[in-house]
Coordinates of C-alpha atoms in Angstrom, one line a residue:
Chain P
M1305 CA -34.1 10.4 42.7
E1306 CA -35.6 7.1 43.7
Q1307 CA -35.8 3.9 41.7
G1308 CA -39.0 3.9 39.7
Q1309 CA -39.4 7.7 39.9
T1310 CA -40.8 9.4 36.8
I1311 CA -38.2 11.7 35.3
S1312 CA -37.4 13.1 31.8
G1313 CA -35.2 11.2 29.4
S1314 CA -32.5 13.8 29.7
Q1315 CA -32.5 13.6 33.5
A1316 CA -32.2 9.8 33.0
V1317 CA -29.1 10.3 30.9
I1318 CA -27.4 12.2 33.6
K1319 CA -28.5 9.7 36.2
V1320 CA -27.1 6.8 34.2
L1321 CA -23.8 8.6 33.9
A1322 CA -23.6 9.2 37.6
A1323 CA -24.5 5.5 38.2
H1324 CA -21.4 4.6 36.2
G1325 CA -19.1 6.8 38.1
V1326 CA -18.8 9.4 35.4
T1327 CA -17.7 12.6 36.9
T1328 CA -16.6 14.5 33.7
V1329 CA -17.9 14.6 30.2
F1330 CA -16.5 16.6 27.3
G1331 CA -18.7 18.2 24.7
Y1332 CA -20.3 21.0 22.8
P1333 CA -24.0 21.9 23.0
G1334 CA -26.5 22.4 20.2
G1335 CA -30.1 22.4 19.3
A1336 CA -30.9 18.6 19.4
I1337 CA -29.1 17.9 22.6
M1338 CA -30.3 21.0 24.6
P1339 CA -32.5 19.0 27.0
I1340 CA -29.5 16.9 28.1
Y1341 CA -27.4 20.1 28.6
D1342 CA -30.3 21.5 30.6
A1343 CA -30.3 18.4 32.8
L1344 CA -26.6 18.6 33.1
Y1345 CA -26.9 22.2 34.5
G1346 CA -26.4 22.0 38.2
S1347 CA -25.9 18.2 38.3
S1348 CA -23.1 16.3 39.9
V1349 CA -21.5 15.6 36.5
E1350 CA -18.9 18.1 35.4
H1351 CA -18.9 19.2 31.8
L1352 CA -15.8 20.5 30.0
L1353 CA -16.6 22.7 27.1
C1354 CA -14.3 22.0 24.2
R1355 CA -14.4 24.2 21.2
H1356 CA -14.9 21.6 18.6
E1357 CA -16.6 18.3 18.8
Q1358 CA -13.5 16.5 17.5
G1359 CA -11.6 18.1 20.4
A1360 CA -14.3 16.9 22.8
G1361 CA -14.0 13.4 21.4
F1362 CA -10.2 13.4 21.7
A1363 CA -10.4 14.8 25.2
A1364 CA -12.6 11.9 26.2
V1365 CA -10.1 9.5 24.5
G1366 CA -7.3 11.1 26.5
Y1367 CA -9.3 10.9 29.6
A1368 CA -9.9 7.2 29.0
R1369 CA -6.4 6.3 28.0
S1370 CA -4.7 8.1 30.9
S1371 CA -7.1 6.8 33.6
G1372 CA -8.4 3.4 32.4
K1373 CA -12.0 4.6 32.8
T1374 CA -14.6 5.0 30.1
G1375 CA -14.5 8.4 28.4
V1376 CA -17.8 10.2 27.7
C1377 CA -18.5 12.9 25.2
F1378 CA -21.6 14.8 24.0
A1379 CA -22.5 16.4 20.7
T1380 CA -25.5 17.7 19.0
S1381 CA -27.1 16.2 15.8
G1382 CA -25.9 16.7 12.3
P1383 CA -22.6 18.6 12.1
G1384 CA -22.0 18.1 15.8
A1385 CA -22.2 14.4 15.4
T1386 CA -20.2 14.3 12.2
N1387 CA -17.4 16.3 13.8
L1388 CA -17.2 13.5 16.4
I1389 CA -16.6 10.8 13.8
T1390 CA -12.8 11.2 13.5
A1391 CA -12.4 10.8 17.3
L1392 CA -14.7 7.7 17.2
A1393 CA -12.6 6.2 14.5
D1394 CA -9.4 6.9 16.4
A1395 CA -10.9 5.2 19.5
M1396 CA -12.0 2.3 17.4
M1397 CA -8.5 1.7 15.9
D1398 CA -6.9 1.9 19.3
S1399 CA -9.6 0.0 21.3
I1400 CA -10.4 2.9 23.6
P1401 CA -13.6 2.6 25.8
L1402 CA -15.7 5.6 24.9
V1403 CA -19.4 6.4 25.1
A1404 CA -20.5 9.2 22.7
I1405 CA -24.0 10.6 23.2
T1406 CA -25.4 12.6 20.4
G1407 CA -28.7 14.4 20.1
Q1408 CA -30.9 13.6 17.1
V1409 CA -33.8 15.4 15.6
A1410 CA -37.2 14.3 17.0
T1411 CA -38.5 11.0 15.9
P1412 CA -41.5 12.3 13.9
V1413 CA -39.1 14.2 11.6
I1414 CA -36.4 11.6 11.3
G1415 CA -36.0 10.8 7.6
T1416 CA -37.4 14.1 6.4
D1417 CA -34.0 15.9 6.0
A1418 CA -34.9 18.1 8.9
F1419 CA -32.6 20.8 10.1
Q1420 CA -29.3 19.4 11.3
E1421 CA -30.5 15.8 10.6
M1422 CA -28.0 13.2 9.7
D1423 CA -28.1 9.4 9.7
V1424 CA -25.5 9.2 12.4
L1425 CA -26.2 5.6 13.2
G1426 CA -25.4 4.7 9.6
M1427 CA -22.3 6.9 9.6
S1428 CA -21.1 5.3 12.8
L1429 CA -21.3 1.6 11.6
S1430 CA -17.7 1.5 10.5
C1431 CA -16.1 3.5 13.3
T1432 CA -17.7 2.2 16.5
K1433 CA -17.7 -1.1 18.3
H1434 CA -21.5 -0.7 18.4
S1435 CA -24.0 2.0 18.0
F1436 CA -27.6 2.6 18.9
M1437 CA -30.4 5.0 18.0
V1438 CA -32.9 5.0 20.9
A1439 CA -36.3 4.5 19.4
T1440 CA -38.5 4.8 22.5
A1441 CA -38.2 6.3 25.9
D1442 CA -38.4 2.9 27.5
E1443 CA -35.3 1.8 25.7
L1444 CA -33.2 4.8 26.8
V1445 CA -31.9 3.6 30.2
P1446 CA -31.3 0.0 29.2
T1447 CA -29.5 1.1 26.1
L1448 CA -27.2 3.5 28.0
Y1449 CA -26.3 0.7 30.5
H1450 CA -25.7 -1.6 27.6
A1451 CA -23.5 1.0 25.9
F1452 CA -21.2 1.3 29.0
E1453 CA -21.0 -2.5 29.2
I1454 CA -20.0 -2.9 25.6
A1455 CA -17.5 0.0 25.6
A1456 CA -15.5 -1.5 28.4
S1457 CA -15.8 -5.2 28.0
G1458 CA -13.7 -7.7 26.0
R1459 CA -11.8 -5.7 23.5
P1460 CA -12.8 -2.1 24.5
G1461 CA -14.1 0.4 21.9
P1462 CA -16.3 3.4 21.2
V1463 CA -20.1 3.1 21.4
L1464 CA -22.4 5.8 20.1
V1465 CA -25.9 6.4 21.5
D1466 CA -28.0 8.7 19.3
I1467 CA -31.0 10.1 21.3
P1468 CA -33.8 11.9 19.5
K1469 CA -34.9 15.1 21.1
D1470 CA -38.4 14.0 21.9
I1471 CA -37.1 11.1 23.8
Q1472 CA -34.8 13.4 25.8
L1473 CA -38.0 15.3 26.7
A1474 CA -40.2 12.3 27.3
Q1475 CA -41.2 11.2 30.8
L1476 CA -40.1 7.7 31.8
E1477 CA -40.0 5.6 34.8
Y1478 CA -36.4 5.2 35.8
K1479 CA -35.4 1.6 36.6
T1480 CA -31.9 0.2 36.8
P1481 CA -31.9 -2.6 34.3
L1482 CA -31.0 -6.1 35.5
Q1483 CA -27.6 -7.0 34.2
A1484 CA -26.6 -10.5 33.5
V1485 CA -23.4 -11.6 35.2
P1486 CA -21.3 -13.3 32.6
D1487 CA -19.9 -16.7 33.4
E1488 CA -16.2 -16.8 34.1
P1489 CA -14.8 -18.5 31.0
A1490 CA -12.7 -21.5 31.7
L1491 CA -9.0 -21.1 31.0
D1492 CA -7.9 -22.9 27.8
I1493 CA -5.6 -25.3 29.5
A1494 CA -4.9 -27.3 26.3
A1495 CA -3.8 -24.1 24.5
I1496 CA -1.6 -23.0 27.4
S1497 CA 0.0 -26.4 27.5
A1498 CA 0.6 -26.1 23.7
A1499 CA 2.1 -22.7 24.3
N1500 CA 4.4 -24.0 27.0
A1501 CA 5.5 -26.9 24.7
L1502 CA 6.5 -24.3 22.1
L1503 CA 8.3 -22.2 24.7
A1504 CA 10.2 -25.3 25.8
Q1505 CA 11.5 -25.8 22.3
A1506 CA 12.4 -22.2 21.7
K1507 CA 16.0 -21.2 21.6
Q1508 CA 15.5 -17.6 20.5
P1509 CA 12.1 -16.4 21.8
V1510 CA 10.9 -12.7 21.7
L1511 CA 8.0 -11.1 23.6
Y1512 CA 6.1 -8.8 21.2
V1513 CA 4.1 -6.6 23.4
G1514 CA 1.1 -4.5 22.3
G1515 CA -1.5 -2.1 23.7
G1516 CA -3.7 -4.9 24.8
V1517 CA -1.5 -5.5 27.8
G1518 CA -2.3 -2.1 29.3
M1519 CA -5.9 -2.4 28.3
A1520 CA -6.2 -5.7 30.1
G1521 CA -4.5 -4.4 33.3
A1522 CA -1.9 -7.0 32.7
V1523 CA 1.3 -4.9 33.1
E1524 CA 2.4 -6.6 36.3
P1525 CA 1.9 -10.2 35.1
L1526 CA 3.7 -9.2 31.9
R1527 CA 6.6 -7.8 33.8
E1528 CA 6.7 -10.8 36.1
L1529 CA 6.8 -13.1 33.0
S1530 CA 9.5 -11.0 31.5
Q1531 CA 11.6 -11.1 34.6
R1532 CA 10.9 -14.7 35.4
T1533 CA 11.8 -16.0 31.9
G1534 CA 14.3 -13.4 30.7
I1535 CA 12.7 -13.5 27.3
P1536 CA 13.9 -10.4 25.3
S1537 CA 11.0 -8.1 24.5
V1538 CA 10.0 -5.5 22.0
A1539 CA 6.9 -3.2 22.0
T1540 CA 4.5 -1.6 19.6
L1541 CA 3.7 2.1 19.7
K1542 CA 0.7 1.4 22.0
G1543 CA 2.7 -1.2 24.0
L1544 CA 5.3 1.3 25.2
G1545 CA 5.4 1.5 29.0
A1546 CA 4.2 -2.1 29.5
V1547 CA 7.6 -3.6 29.8
A1548 CA 9.9 -2.0 32.4
Y1549 CA 12.1 0.3 30.4
A1550 CA 15.2 -0.8 32.3
A1551 CA 14.6 -4.5 31.9
P1552 CA 17.8 -6.1 30.5
G1553 CA 16.3 -7.7 27.4
Y1554 CA 14.0 -4.8 26.5
L1555 CA 14.8 -3.4 23.1
G1556 CA 12.1 -0.7 22.7
M1557 CA 9.8 -0.2 19.8
L1558 CA 9.8 -2.4 16.7
G1559 CA 8.6 -1.7 13.2
M1560 CA 8.8 1.0 10.6
H1561 CA 10.6 3.4 12.9
G1562 CA 11.6 0.9 15.5
N1563 CA 14.9 0.4 17.1
Q1564 CA 17.2 -1.6 14.8
A1565 CA 18.1 -4.0 17.6
A1566 CA 14.3 -4.7 18.2
N1567 CA 13.8 -5.4 14.5
H1568 CA 16.9 -7.5 14.1
A1569 CA 16.0 -9.6 17.2
V1570 CA 12.5 -10.2 15.9
Q1571 CA 13.8 -11.2 12.5
Q1572 CA 16.1 -13.7 14.2
A1573 CA 13.5 -15.1 16.6
D1574 CA 12.4 -18.7 16.4
L1575 CA 9.4 -18.0 18.6
L1576 CA 7.2 -14.8 18.9
L1577 CA 5.1 -14.6 22.0
V1578 CA 2.6 -12.0 20.9
V1579 CA 0.8 -10.3 23.8
G1580 CA -2.1 -8.0 23.0
A1581 CA -0.8 -7.0 19.6
R1582 CA -2.2 -7.4 16.1
F1583 CA 0.6 -7.5 13.5
D1584 CA -0.1 -4.0 12.3
D1585 CA 1.5 -3.2 9.0
R1586 CA 3.6 -0.4 10.6
V1587 CA 5.0 -3.1 12.8
T1588 CA 5.6 -6.0 10.4
G1589 CA 6.8 -4.3 7.3
K1590 CA 6.5 -6.8 4.4
L1591 CA 4.3 -9.4 6.2
D1592 CA 5.7 -12.5 4.6
T1593 CA 9.2 -11.7 5.6
F1594 CA 8.3 -10.7 9.2
A1595 CA 10.0 -12.9 11.7
P1596 CA 10.3 -15.5 9.0
H1597 CA 11.7 -18.3 11.2
A1598 CA 9.4 -17.8 14.2
K1599 CA 6.6 -19.9 15.4
V1600 CA 3.8 -17.7 16.9
I1601 CA 1.9 -17.8 20.2
H1602 CA -0.8 -15.2 19.9
L1603 CA -2.5 -13.9 23.0
D1604 CA -5.4 -11.6 22.2
I1605 CA -8.8 -11.1 23.8
D1606 CA -10.2 -10.6 20.3
A1607 CA -10.2 -14.0 18.6
A1608 CA -10.8 -12.2 15.2
E1609 CA -7.2 -10.8 15.4
Q1610 CA -5.8 -14.3 15.6
G1611 CA -5.0 -15.5 12.1
K1612 CA -6.1 -12.2 10.6
L1613 CA -2.6 -11.5 9.3
R1614 CA -0.3 -14.2 10.6
Q1615 CA -1.4 -17.7 11.3
P1616 CA -0.5 -18.5 14.9
D1617 CA 0.8 -21.9 16.0
V1618 CA -1.1 -21.4 19.3
A1619 CA -3.9 -18.9 19.8
I1620 CA -5.3 -18.0 23.2
S1621 CA -8.2 -15.5 23.8
D1622 CA -8.3 -15.7 27.6
D1623 CA -7.7 -12.8 30.0
L1624 CA -4.0 -12.0 29.9
C1625 CA -3.9 -11.8 33.7
D1626 CA -4.8 -15.5 33.9
V1627 CA -2.7 -16.6 31.0
L1628 CA 0.6 -14.9 31.5
P1629 CA 1.3 -16.4 35.0
A1630 CA 0.7 -19.9 33.5
L1631 CA 3.4 -19.5 30.9
T1632 CA 6.8 -21.0 31.6
L1633 CA 10.2 -21.3 30.0
T1634 CA 12.4 -24.3 30.8
Q1635 CA 15.0 -23.8 28.1
D1636 CA 18.3 -22.1 28.8
I1637 CA 18.4 -19.0 26.5
S1638 CA 21.5 -17.4 27.9
S1639 CA 23.2 -17.5 24.5
W1640 CA 20.3 -15.7 22.9
Q1641 CA 20.2 -13.2 25.7
Q1642 CA 23.8 -12.4 25.0
Q1643 CA 23.2 -12.0 21.3
V1644 CA 20.3 -9.6 22.1
A1645 CA 22.5 -7.7 24.6
A1646 CA 25.1 -7.3 21.9
L1647 CA 22.4 -6.0 19.4
K1648 CA 21.2 -3.6 22.1
L1649 CA 24.7 -2.2 22.6
Q1650 CA 25.4 -2.1 18.8
Y1651 CA 22.3 -0.1 18.0
A1652 CA 22.0 2.1 21.1
W1653 CA 20.6 5.6 20.3
R1654 CA 23.3 8.3 20.1
Y1655 CA 22.7 11.9 21.1
D1656 CA 26.2 13.4 20.5
R1657 CA 25.2 15.3 17.4
P1658 CA 27.6 18.2 16.8
G1659 CA 26.4 21.7 16.2
A1660 CA 24.4 24.4 18.0
Q1661 CA 21.0 23.5 16.7
I1662 CA 18.5 21.6 18.9
Y1663 CA 18.4 17.9 18.1
A1664 CA 14.9 16.8 19.0
P1665 CA 15.7 13.3 20.0
A1666 CA 18.2 14.6 22.6
L1667 CA 15.7 17.1 23.9
L1668 CA 13.0 14.5 24.3
K1669 CA 15.4 12.1 26.1
Q1670 CA 16.2 14.9 28.4
L1671 CA 12.5 15.6 28.9
A1672 CA 11.8 12.0 29.8
D1673 CA 14.6 12.0 32.3
S1674 CA 13.2 15.2 33.9
L1675 CA 9.6 14.2 34.2
P1676 CA 8.2 13.4 37.7
E1677 CA 6.8 9.9 38.4
D1678 CA 3.2 10.9 37.8
S1679 CA 3.3 12.3 34.3
V1680 CA 1.6 11.9 31.0
V1681 CA 2.9 12.6 27.6
S1682 CA 0.4 13.1 24.8
C1683 CA 1.6 13.1 21.2
D1684 CA 0.4 14.4 18.0
V1685 CA 1.2 12.6 14.8
G1686 CA 4.3 12.9 12.7
Q1687 CA 8.1 12.9 13.1
H1688 CA 7.9 14.2 16.7
Q1689 CA 5.5 11.3 17.5
M1690 CA 8.1 8.8 16.4
W1691 CA 10.9 10.6 18.2
V1692 CA 8.9 10.5 21.4
A1693 CA 8.3 6.7 20.9
Q1694 CA 12.0 6.1 20.3
H1695 CA 13.7 8.4 22.8
M1696 CA 11.3 8.9 25.7
W1697 CA 10.5 6.2 28.3
F1698 CA 7.3 5.6 30.2
R1699 CA 6.6 4.0 33.5
R1700 CA 3.2 2.7 32.4
P1701 CA 1.2 2.4 29.2
E1702 CA -1.3 5.0 30.4
D1703 CA 1.5 7.6 30.6
H1704 CA 1.9 7.7 26.9
L1705 CA -1.0 8.8 24.7
S1706 CA -0.4 8.5 21.0
S1707 CA -2.8 8.1 18.1
A1708 CA -1.5 4.7 16.9
G1709 CA -3.8 2.9 14.5
F1710 CA -5.5 5.9 13.0
G1711 CA -2.5 8.3 13.1
T1712 CA -4.7 11.4 13.7
M1713 CA -3.0 14.8 13.5
G1714 CA -4.7 17.1 16.0
F1715 CA -5.0 14.3 18.6
G1716 CA -2.3 15.5 21.0
L1717 CA -3.6 18.8 22.5
P1718 CA -7.2 17.7 23.2
A1719 CA -6.1 14.3 24.5
A1720 CA -3.8 16.1 26.9
V1721 CA -6.7 18.2 28.1
G1722 CA -8.6 14.9 28.9
A1723 CA -5.5 13.5 30.6
Q1724 CA -5.1 16.6 32.7
V1725 CA -8.7 16.4 33.8
A1726 CA -8.4 12.7 34.6
R1727 CA -5.1 13.1 36.5
P1728 CA -5.2 16.7 37.8
G1729 CA -2.0 16.2 39.9
A1730 CA 0.0 14.8 37.1
T1731 CA 2.5 16.7 34.9
V1732 CA 0.9 16.5 31.5
V1733 CA 3.0 17.4 28.4
A1734 CA 1.5 17.7 25.0
V1735 CA 4.3 17.1 22.5
S1736 CA 3.2 18.4 19.1
G1737 CA 4.6 19.4 15.7
D1738 CA 3.8 22.6 13.9
G1739 CA 1.5 20.8 11.5
S1740 CA -0.5 18.8 14.0
F1741 CA -0.8 21.7 16.5
M1742 CA -2.8 23.8 14.1
M1743 CA -5.3 21.0 13.6
N1744 CA -7.0 21.5 17.0
V1745 CA -5.5 24.7 18.1
Q1746 CA -8.9 26.0 19.2
E1747 CA -8.5 23.8 22.3
L1748 CA -6.1 26.4 23.8
T1749 CA -9.3 28.1 24.8
T1750 CA -10.3 25.0 26.8
I1751 CA -7.0 25.2 28.6
K1752 CA -7.5 28.9 29.3
R1753 CA -11.1 28.4 30.5
R1754 CA -10.1 25.8 33.1
R1755 CA -6.5 27.1 33.7
L1756 CA -5.3 23.5 33.1
P1757 CA -1.6 23.4 33.9
L1758 CA -0.6 21.3 31.0
K1759 CA 2.6 22.0 29.2
I1760 CA 2.9 22.2 25.4
L1761 CA 6.2 21.3 23.8
L1762 CA 6.0 22.4 20.2
L1763 CA 8.7 21.1 17.8
D1764 CA 8.7 23.4 14.8
N1765 CA 10.5 22.7 11.6
Q1766 CA 8.1 24.8 9.5
K1767 CA 7.4 21.6 7.6
L1768 CA 4.9 18.8 7.4
G1769 CA 7.9 16.8 8.5
M1770 CA 7.0 13.2 8.0
V1771 CA 5.4 13.8 4.6
K1772 CA 8.4 15.8 3.6
Q1773 CA 10.7 13.0 4.7
W1774 CA 8.8 10.6 2.4
Q1775 CA 8.9 13.1 -0.4
Q1776 CA 12.7 13.3 0.0
L1777 CA 13.1 9.5 0.0
F1778 CA 10.4 8.3 -2.3
F1779 CA 9.1 11.2 -4.4
E1780 CA 12.3 12.6 -5.9
E1781 CA 12.3 15.5 -3.5
R1782 CA 9.2 17.0 -5.0
Y1783 CA 7.9 18.9 -2.0
S1784 CA 4.3 19.1 -2.7
E1785 CA 2.5 21.3 -0.1
T1786 CA 4.6 20.4 2.9
D1787 CA 6.1 23.9 3.4
L1788 CA 4.6 25.5 6.6
S1789 CA 6.9 28.5 6.7
D1790 CA 3.8 30.7 7.0
N1791 CA 3.1 29.3 10.5
P1792 CA 1.9 31.9 13.0
D1793 CA 4.0 33.3 15.7
F1794 CA 3.2 30.5 18.2
I1795 CA 4.2 32.5 21.3
T1796 CA 1.9 35.4 20.3
L1797 CA -0.8 32.9 19.5
A1798 CA -0.5 31.3 23.0
S1799 CA -0.4 34.7 24.7
A1800 CA -3.8 35.4 23.1
F1801 CA -5.1 32.5 25.2
D1802 CA -3.3 33.7 28.3
I1803 CA -0.7 30.9 28.0
P1804 CA 2.9 32.1 28.6
G1805 CA 5.7 30.7 26.6
R1806 CA 9.2 30.8 25.4
S1807 CA 10.9 30.1 22.1
I1808 CA 14.3 28.5 21.8
S1809 CA 16.5 27.6 18.8
K1810 CA 19.9 26.6 20.3
A1811 CA 20.9 23.4 22.1
A1812 CA 22.5 25.5 24.9
E1813 CA 19.0 26.8 25.8
V1814 CA 17.3 23.4 26.2
S1815 CA 18.0 22.7 29.9
A1816 CA 16.8 26.0 31.2
A1817 CA 13.8 26.1 29.0
L1818 CA 12.7 22.6 30.0
E1819 CA 13.1 23.5 33.7
E1820 CA 11.1 26.7 33.2
M1821 CA 8.3 24.7 31.4
L1822 CA 8.2 21.9 34.0
T1823 CA 8.3 24.2 37.0
S1824 CA 5.7 26.7 35.8
K1825 CA 2.6 26.6 37.9
G1826 CA 0.1 27.0 35.0
P1827 CA 0.0 26.1 31.3
F1828 CA 3.1 26.8 29.3
L1829 CA 4.1 26.7 25.7
L1830 CA 7.7 25.8 24.9
H1831 CA 8.3 26.5 21.2
V1832 CA 11.4 24.8 19.9
Q1833 CA 12.8 25.6 16.5
I1834 CA 14.5 22.5 15.1
D1835 CA 16.4 22.0 11.9
D1836 CA 14.2 20.9 9.1
K1837 CA 16.9 18.5 7.8
F1838 CA 16.4 16.3 10.9
N1839 CA 14.5 13.1 9.9
V1840 CA 13.3 10.0 11.7
W1841 CA 15.7 7.1 11.5
P1842 CA 15.8 4.2 11.0
L1843 CA 13.0 3.8 8.5
V1844 CA 11.7 0.6 6.9
P1845 CA 10.6 1.7 3.4
P1846 CA 7.0 0.9 2.4
G1847 CA 6.8 -2.7 1.2
A1848 CA 10.2 -3.7 2.5
S1849 CA 11.2 -6.2 5.1
N1850 CA 12.0 -5.1 8.6
S1851 CA 15.5 -6.4 7.9
D1852 CA 16.0 -3.7 5.3
M1853 CA 16.0 -0.6 7.5
I1854 CA 17.4 2.6 6.1
E1855 CA 19.9 4.2 8.4
E1856 CA 20.4 7.9 8.4
V1857 CA 21.2 9.4 5.0
E1858 CA 22.3 13.0 4.4
I1859 CA 19.7 14.9 2.5
Q1860 CA 21.0 17.8 0.4
Q1861 CA 18.7 20.8 0.2
Chain Z
M727 CA -14.1 -19.5 -3.6
I728 CA -17.7 -19.6 -2.5
H729 CA -18.4 -19.9 1.2
H730 CA -21.8 -20.4 2.9
L731 CA -22.6 -18.7 6.2
V732 CA -25.7 -19.1 8.3
L733 CA -26.3 -16.2 10.8
T734 CA -28.8 -15.6 13.5
L735 CA -29.4 -11.9 13.9
E736 CA -31.2 -9.8 16.4
Q737 CA -34.2 -8.0 14.9
R738 CA -32.8 -4.4 14.7
P739 CA -33.5 -2.1 11.8
E740 CA -29.8 -1.7 10.9
V741 CA -28.7 -5.2 11.4
L742 CA -28.4 -6.1 7.7
E743 CA -26.4 -2.9 7.1
R744 CA -24.0 -4.0 9.8
V745 CA -23.5 -7.5 8.2
L746 CA -23.2 -6.3 4.7
R747 CA -20.8 -3.4 5.6
V748 CA -18.4 -5.8 7.3
T749 CA -18.8 -8.3 4.4
R750 CA -17.9 -5.7 1.8
H751 CA -15.1 -4.1 3.9
R752 CA -13.4 -7.4 4.6
G753 CA -13.3 -8.2 0.9
F754 CA -16.1 -10.6 0.3
R755 CA -18.8 -10.4 -2.4
V756 CA -22.3 -11.5 -1.7
C757 CA -23.5 -14.1 -4.2
D758 CA -26.7 -15.2 -2.6
M759 CA -28.7 -14.1 0.4
R760 CA -31.9 -15.4 2.0
L761 CA -33.4 -13.7 5.0
S762 CA -36.3 -15.0 7.1
E763 CA -37.9 -14.1 10.4
Q764 CA -38.1 -16.9 13.0
E765 CA -40.8 -17.5 15.5
D766 CA -38.7 -15.8 18.2
K767 CA -38.5 -12.7 15.9
R768 CA -34.8 -13.2 15.3
L769 CA -33.7 -13.2 11.8
L770 CA -32.1 -16.2 10.0
L771 CA -29.7 -15.1 7.2
D772 CA -28.3 -17.7 4.8
M773 CA -25.6 -16.1 2.8
A774 CA -23.1 -17.2 0.1
V775 CA -20.0 -15.1 -0.3
D776 CA -17.1 -15.2 -2.7
S777 CA -13.5 -14.4 -2.0
D778 CA -10.0 -15.9 -2.2
K779 CA -9.5 -15.0 1.4
A780 CA -10.0 -17.4 4.3
I781 CA -13.6 -17.4 5.4
E782 CA -12.6 -17.0 9.1
L783 CA -11.4 -13.5 8.2
L784 CA -15.1 -12.7 7.7
S785 CA -16.9 -15.1 10.0
R786 CA -14.9 -14.0 13.1
Q787 CA -15.6 -10.3 12.3
L788 CA -19.3 -11.0 11.8
D789 CA -19.4 -13.1 15.0
K790 CA -18.1 -10.0 16.9
L791 CA -21.0 -7.9 15.9
M792 CA -23.4 -7.3 18.9
D793 CA -26.5 -8.0 16.9
V794 CA -25.1 -11.3 15.5
S795 CA -26.1 -14.1 17.8
T796 CA -24.5 -16.9 15.9
C797 CA -22.4 -17.2 12.8
V798 CA -21.8 -20.7 11.4
V799 CA -19.6 -21.5 8.4
Q800 CA -21.0 -24.5 6.6
G801 CA -18.5 -27.1 5.4
Q802 CA -15.7 -25.2 7.1
Q803 CA -12.1 -26.1 6.1
S804 CA -8.9 -25.1 7.8
M805 CA -7.8 -21.6 7.0
A806 CA -4.1 -22.3 7.4
C807 CA -3.5 -22.6 3.7
T808 CA -5.2 -19.4 2.7
I809 CA -4.7 -17.0 5.6
N810 CA -2.0 -15.0 4.0
G811 CA -3.7 -14.8 0.6

């Protein structure tokens, strides 16, 4: 199609996608988006049919997170669009670039409560970075271009474009809109000087690394800074993979289920260098006792995050790739490094648990050590998610997909689908729990349809484990609705989708089972029965300081 | 504490919803609001809000909205003393 050619709105949608390098979209058709699906038929853009719009949204999120590209998903009006909302909210909380295109009823009937009509623009206001409803055919192409620009720029996020059916069918003259080239912002030299002045005074600095590092493509400058300065480092759930796992001063995840060494180091720090992180409550515990003696340098592209929860001494909103190389450390911190090394040794994870049962942390450590270089681990939400964060290691942030800010059960399987599509040569493992797995189990059909070779590691304790753990600790062992002993036979379930599997329950079976899973050519489900008495430790109780972590306690049942 | 904000908004049907949603969600109560259309068709919103929170917690979030061209806090003071409530 030539520039200026008259085409339909739906053809224009596909043309804009192609112009943005979109090769795959995830979605589910329906009445109000049928013209776009018609234009999709036979086009260069591949469509992956998921079996629920939430699954399509998460698949697009998984695609985006594992590839660094913008994910795209389609849904129809009304229930199709409302089913997308959870995935949009998830993408919003974790700053994931996503463009969601929804069909809307035709403009003449908007506002009449027409069949499958919903005010999706109104619904989306709180769970998108921005949202549009296209009012005229002339607006369509510029709006879509704008949507892609907004989704990926600055702090990334989800953008929704709601397109009425008559606009999809309307004829329009296709013109590529002129896009303004933003001025390169000048680096805030004064702020960088102030940051370096604080660094020069610091005796016990800590790098607090968040998901913004990966989103900014700043992994290499961060690692260079870490190596050059030797500042000990900790990471948030989304920041895992940014710091080199084997770096001497790297202490792993901090926060509610963080490594004790990481939390103690932060509590003792006299300077926090916060890079692409936002003082989430799961990270800080009781906010006014978090790193109580530390000055703060806060680097974040989103100025609204600076001072939102902790007032920084220096705030910088420039591109991390420009700022990180300009930071220096002149102070000798060898004494602090030795203290941190001692903490790291003192609180090293232990895997020598006696007994024949499978200890999930040990299994996950073994899995991490067995994965090939090009691999992605996609998590669901719950105890297994925290064990993955604690006991697995990742080469890059995009190798670890986890619903961090929104904590969405059901995220893992469809996100793994998206990751496998984005990185077809990678070994993709969806680590799930029995509760989470059932939340989007219908996506097994998506795996079957495309014969995606992803592996599913299902940790089954027949419990809603994390909620049960809190009931044990904070609700007097009143186990309200957390028993899942009526789970289906997961191997039989997988076989109904032509996915082979194996079930294990003894530690002695782990090595062979992991090897079978990882060497299988197609999809595979490894069902692992674990003891329901295993809990996630340490734990910072709600409202407590990160200094007051609970170590493992025996629970009598 | 009463704060005064002056915002310039793009003329979009949903722009007021966006501003008011963020204002409510971030814990500010609207006390007074005056809206007028300017010659360039953009909207001028003069708004007074009440909260014990630092006004920057709201103004920066409003400034981030795509349809908000400018957001100026009138008589702005340092937020350092109030940021943690």
